[in-house]
mmCIF file of C-alpha atoms in Angstrom:
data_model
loop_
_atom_site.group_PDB
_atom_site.id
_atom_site.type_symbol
_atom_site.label_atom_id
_atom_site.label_comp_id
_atom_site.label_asym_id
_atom_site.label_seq_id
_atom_site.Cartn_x
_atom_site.Cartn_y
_atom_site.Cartn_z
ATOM 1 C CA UNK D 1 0.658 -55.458 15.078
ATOM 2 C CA UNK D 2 3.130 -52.842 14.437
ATOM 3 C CA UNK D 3 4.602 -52.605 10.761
ATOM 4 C CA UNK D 4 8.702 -51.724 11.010
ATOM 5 C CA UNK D 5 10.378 -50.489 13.788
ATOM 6 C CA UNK D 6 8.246 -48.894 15.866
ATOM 7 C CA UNK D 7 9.083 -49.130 20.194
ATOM 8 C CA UNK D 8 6.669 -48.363 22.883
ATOM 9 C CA UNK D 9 6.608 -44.048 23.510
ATOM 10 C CA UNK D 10 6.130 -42.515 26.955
ATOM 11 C CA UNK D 11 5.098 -39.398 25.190
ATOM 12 C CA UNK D 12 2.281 -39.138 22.737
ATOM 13 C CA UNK D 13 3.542 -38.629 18.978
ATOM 14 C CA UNK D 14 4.029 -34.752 18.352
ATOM 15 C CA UNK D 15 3.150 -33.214 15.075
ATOM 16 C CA UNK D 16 5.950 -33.284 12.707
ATOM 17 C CA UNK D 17 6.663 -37.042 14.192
ATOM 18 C CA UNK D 18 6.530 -40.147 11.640
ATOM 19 C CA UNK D 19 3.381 -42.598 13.043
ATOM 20 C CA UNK D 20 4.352 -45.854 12.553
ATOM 21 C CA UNK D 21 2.597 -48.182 9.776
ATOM 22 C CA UNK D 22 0.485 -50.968 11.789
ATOM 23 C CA UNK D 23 -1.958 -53.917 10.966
ATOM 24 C CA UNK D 24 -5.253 -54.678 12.880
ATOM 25 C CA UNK D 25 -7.949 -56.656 13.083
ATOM 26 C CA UNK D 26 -11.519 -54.967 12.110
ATOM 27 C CA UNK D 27 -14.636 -56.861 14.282
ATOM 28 C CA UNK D 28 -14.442 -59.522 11.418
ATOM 29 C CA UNK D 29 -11.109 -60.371 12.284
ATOM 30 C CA UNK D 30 -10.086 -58.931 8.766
ATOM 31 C CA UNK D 31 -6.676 -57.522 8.879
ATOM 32 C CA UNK D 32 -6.244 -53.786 7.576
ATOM 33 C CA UNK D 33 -3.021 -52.723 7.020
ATOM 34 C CA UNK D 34 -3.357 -48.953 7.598
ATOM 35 C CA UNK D 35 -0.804 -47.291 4.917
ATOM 36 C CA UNK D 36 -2.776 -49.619 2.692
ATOM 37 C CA UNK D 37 -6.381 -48.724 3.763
ATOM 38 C CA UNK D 38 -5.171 -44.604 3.712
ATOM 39 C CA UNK D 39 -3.868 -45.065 -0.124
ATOM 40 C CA UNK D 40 -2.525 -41.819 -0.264
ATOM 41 C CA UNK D 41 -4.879 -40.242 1.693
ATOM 42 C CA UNK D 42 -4.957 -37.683 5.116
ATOM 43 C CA UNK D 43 -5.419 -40.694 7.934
ATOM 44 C CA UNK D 44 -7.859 -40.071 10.818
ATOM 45 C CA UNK D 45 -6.612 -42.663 13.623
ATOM 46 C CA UNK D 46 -9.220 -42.240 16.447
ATOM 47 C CA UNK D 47 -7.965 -44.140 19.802
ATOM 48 C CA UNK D 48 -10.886 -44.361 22.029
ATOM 49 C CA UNK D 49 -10.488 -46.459 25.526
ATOM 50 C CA UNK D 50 -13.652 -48.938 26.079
ATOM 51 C CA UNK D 51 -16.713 -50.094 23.658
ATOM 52 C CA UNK D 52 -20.019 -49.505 25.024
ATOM 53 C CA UNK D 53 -19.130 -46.520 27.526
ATOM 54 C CA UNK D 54 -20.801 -43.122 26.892
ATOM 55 C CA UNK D 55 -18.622 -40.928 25.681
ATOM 56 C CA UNK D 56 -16.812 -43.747 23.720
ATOM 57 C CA UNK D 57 -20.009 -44.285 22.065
ATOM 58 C CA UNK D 58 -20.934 -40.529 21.372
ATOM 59 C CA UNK D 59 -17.871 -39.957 20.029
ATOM 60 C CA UNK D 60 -17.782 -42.542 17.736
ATOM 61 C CA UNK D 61 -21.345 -41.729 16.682
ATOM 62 C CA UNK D 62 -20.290 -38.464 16.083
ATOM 63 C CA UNK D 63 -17.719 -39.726 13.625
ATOM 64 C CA UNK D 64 -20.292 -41.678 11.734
ATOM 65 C CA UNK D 65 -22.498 -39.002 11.704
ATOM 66 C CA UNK D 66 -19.634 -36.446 9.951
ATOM 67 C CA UNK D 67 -18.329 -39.792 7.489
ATOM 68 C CA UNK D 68 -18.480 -38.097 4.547
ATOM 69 C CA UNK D 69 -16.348 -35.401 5.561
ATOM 70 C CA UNK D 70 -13.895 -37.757 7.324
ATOM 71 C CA UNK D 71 -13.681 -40.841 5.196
ATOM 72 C CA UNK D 72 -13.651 -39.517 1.448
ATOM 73 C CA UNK D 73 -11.594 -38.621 -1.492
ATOM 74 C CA UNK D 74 -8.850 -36.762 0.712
ATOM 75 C CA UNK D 75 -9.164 -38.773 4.282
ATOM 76 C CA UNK D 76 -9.680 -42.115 5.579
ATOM 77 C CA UNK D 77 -10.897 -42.448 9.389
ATOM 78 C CA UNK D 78 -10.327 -45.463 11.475
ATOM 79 C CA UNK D 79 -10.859 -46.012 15.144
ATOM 80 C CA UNK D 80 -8.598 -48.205 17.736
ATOM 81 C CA UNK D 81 -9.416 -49.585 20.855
ATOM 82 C CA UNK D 82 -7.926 -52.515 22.967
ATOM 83 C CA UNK D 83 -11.022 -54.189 23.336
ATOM 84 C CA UNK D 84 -11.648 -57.441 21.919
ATOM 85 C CA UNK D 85 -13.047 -58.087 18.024
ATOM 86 C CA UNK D 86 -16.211 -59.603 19.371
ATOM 87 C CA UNK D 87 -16.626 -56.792 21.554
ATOM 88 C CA UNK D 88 -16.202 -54.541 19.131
ATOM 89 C CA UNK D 89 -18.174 -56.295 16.209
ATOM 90 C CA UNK D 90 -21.021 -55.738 18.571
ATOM 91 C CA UNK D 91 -20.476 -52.226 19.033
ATOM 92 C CA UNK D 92 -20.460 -51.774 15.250
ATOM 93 C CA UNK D 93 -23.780 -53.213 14.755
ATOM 94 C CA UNK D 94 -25.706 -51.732 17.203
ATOM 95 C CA UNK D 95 -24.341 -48.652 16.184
ATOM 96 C CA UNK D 96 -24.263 -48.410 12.848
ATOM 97 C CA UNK D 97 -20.561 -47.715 12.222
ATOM 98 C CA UNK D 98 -19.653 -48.069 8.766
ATOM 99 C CA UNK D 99 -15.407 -47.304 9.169
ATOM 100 C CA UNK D 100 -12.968 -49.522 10.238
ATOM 101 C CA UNK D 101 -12.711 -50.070 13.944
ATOM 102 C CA UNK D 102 -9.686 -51.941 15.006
ATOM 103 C CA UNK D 103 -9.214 -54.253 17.684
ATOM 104 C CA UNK D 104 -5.206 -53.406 19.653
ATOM 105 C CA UNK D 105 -6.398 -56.313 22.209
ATOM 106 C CA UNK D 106 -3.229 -58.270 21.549
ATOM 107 C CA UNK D 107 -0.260 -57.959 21.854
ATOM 108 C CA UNK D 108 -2.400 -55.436 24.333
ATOM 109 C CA UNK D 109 -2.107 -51.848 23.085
ATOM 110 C CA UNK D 110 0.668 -52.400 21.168
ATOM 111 C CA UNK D 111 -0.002 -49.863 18.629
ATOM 112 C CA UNK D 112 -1.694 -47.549 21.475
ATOM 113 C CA UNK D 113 1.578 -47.539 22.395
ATOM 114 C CA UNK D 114 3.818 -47.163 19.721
ATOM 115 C CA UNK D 115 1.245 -44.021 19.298
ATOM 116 C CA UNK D 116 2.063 -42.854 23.059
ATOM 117 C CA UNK D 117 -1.178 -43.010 24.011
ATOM 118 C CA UNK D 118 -2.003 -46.542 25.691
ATOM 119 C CA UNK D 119 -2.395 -45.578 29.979
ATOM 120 C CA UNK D 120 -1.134 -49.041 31.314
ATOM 121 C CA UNK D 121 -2.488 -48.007 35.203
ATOM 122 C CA UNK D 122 -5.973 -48.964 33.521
ATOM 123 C CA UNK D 123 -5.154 -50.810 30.308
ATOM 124 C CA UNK D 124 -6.999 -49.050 27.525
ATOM 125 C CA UNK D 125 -6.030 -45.715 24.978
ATOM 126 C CA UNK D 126 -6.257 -42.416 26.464
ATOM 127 C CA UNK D 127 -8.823 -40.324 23.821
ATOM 128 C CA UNK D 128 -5.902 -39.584 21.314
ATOM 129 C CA UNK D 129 -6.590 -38.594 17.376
ATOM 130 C CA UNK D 130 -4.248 -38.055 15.016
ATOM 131 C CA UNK D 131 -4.145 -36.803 11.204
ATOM 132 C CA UNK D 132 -1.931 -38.407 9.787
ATOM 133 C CA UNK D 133 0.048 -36.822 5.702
ATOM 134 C CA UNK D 134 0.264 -39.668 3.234
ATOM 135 C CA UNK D 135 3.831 -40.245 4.531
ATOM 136 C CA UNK D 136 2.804 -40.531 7.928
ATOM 137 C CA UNK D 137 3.986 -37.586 9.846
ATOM 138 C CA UNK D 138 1.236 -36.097 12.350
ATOM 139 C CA UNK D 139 0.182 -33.376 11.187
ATOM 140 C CA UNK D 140 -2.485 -32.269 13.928
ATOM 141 C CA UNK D 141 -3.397 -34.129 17.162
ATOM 142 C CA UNK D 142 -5.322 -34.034 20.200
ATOM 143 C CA UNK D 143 -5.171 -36.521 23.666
ATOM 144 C CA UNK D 144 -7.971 -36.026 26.261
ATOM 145 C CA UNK D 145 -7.705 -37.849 28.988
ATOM 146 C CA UNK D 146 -10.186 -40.560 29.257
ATOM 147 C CA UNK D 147 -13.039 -38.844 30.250
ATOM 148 C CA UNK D 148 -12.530 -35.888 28.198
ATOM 149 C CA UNK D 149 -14.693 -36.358 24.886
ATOM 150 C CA UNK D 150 -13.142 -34.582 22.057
ATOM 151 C CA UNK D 151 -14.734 -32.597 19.555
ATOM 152 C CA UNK D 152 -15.674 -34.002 16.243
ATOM 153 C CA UNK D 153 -15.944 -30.775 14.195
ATOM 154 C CA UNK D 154 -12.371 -29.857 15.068
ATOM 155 C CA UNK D 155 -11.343 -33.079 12.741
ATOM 156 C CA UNK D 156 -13.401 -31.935 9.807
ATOM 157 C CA UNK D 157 -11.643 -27.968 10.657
ATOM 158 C CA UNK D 158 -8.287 -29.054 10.353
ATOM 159 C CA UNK D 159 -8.806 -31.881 7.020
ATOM 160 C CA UNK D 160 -10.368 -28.935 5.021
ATOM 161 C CA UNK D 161 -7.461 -26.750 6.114
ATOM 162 C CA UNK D 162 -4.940 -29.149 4.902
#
């Protein structure tokens, strides 16, 4: 659920654009209100487009694996798909993944696409990341087209540059 007024974008967010705030549901149906969860903080917003596909999985591995450089002191990391909390509470347990992953199932990829990155043609997030200041505005991005993994160490490059 989107926080303020935020409308559907045809364009992914650029950097120097203000993200909007939004609330999901982790795989225990907890809501985490993101602005809250970042608390001043550089946010990592990973969209990824289907649990349980390879390079949906390696990349979010690779996260985990680089946590303490993403999800610290200076940066909070969470991860958005529009698959379903039970699908996704799965995921987390048999993978280990200790950072909020959000469930954008309904209203379907409604912050995916207040983020300009939800594909309707096949219903799911293109691979868009964005690092987010504490007031929001994107200050780095990257969108890969689905299956175009992205590369993990280029997050940790660009927080320890900020």
């Amino acid at each position: 659920m989107l926080v303020g007024d935020a409308t559907p974008r045809v364009t992914p967010l650029d950097v120097g654009d203000t993200a909007p705030d939004f609330v999901l549901s982790d795989p225990d149906r907890t809501q985490i209100r993101h602005h809250e969860y970042v608390a001043g903080r550089f946010g990592v917003v990973v969209f990824f487009p289907w649990a349980f596909t390879g390079v949906c999985t390696a990349e979010l591995c690779g996260v985990r694996d680089r946590l303490p450089e993403l999800s610290n002191d200076t940066a909070a990391t969470v991860a958005i798909s529009c698959d379903a909390t039970a699908t996704l509470r799965e995921l987390t347990r048999q993978q280990g993944l200790e950072f909020p992953v959000l469930s954008d199932h309904w209203p379907h990829g409604e912050v995916a696409s207040a983020f300009g990155v939800f594909d309707p043609q096949v219903g799911a997030a293109l691979r868009g990341t964005f690092i987010l200041d504490a007031e929001r505005v994107v200050r780095w991005r990257v969108i890969n087209a689905v299956p175009d993994a992205r590369e993990i160490d280029d997050y940790v490059r660009v927080l320890a540059e900020l």
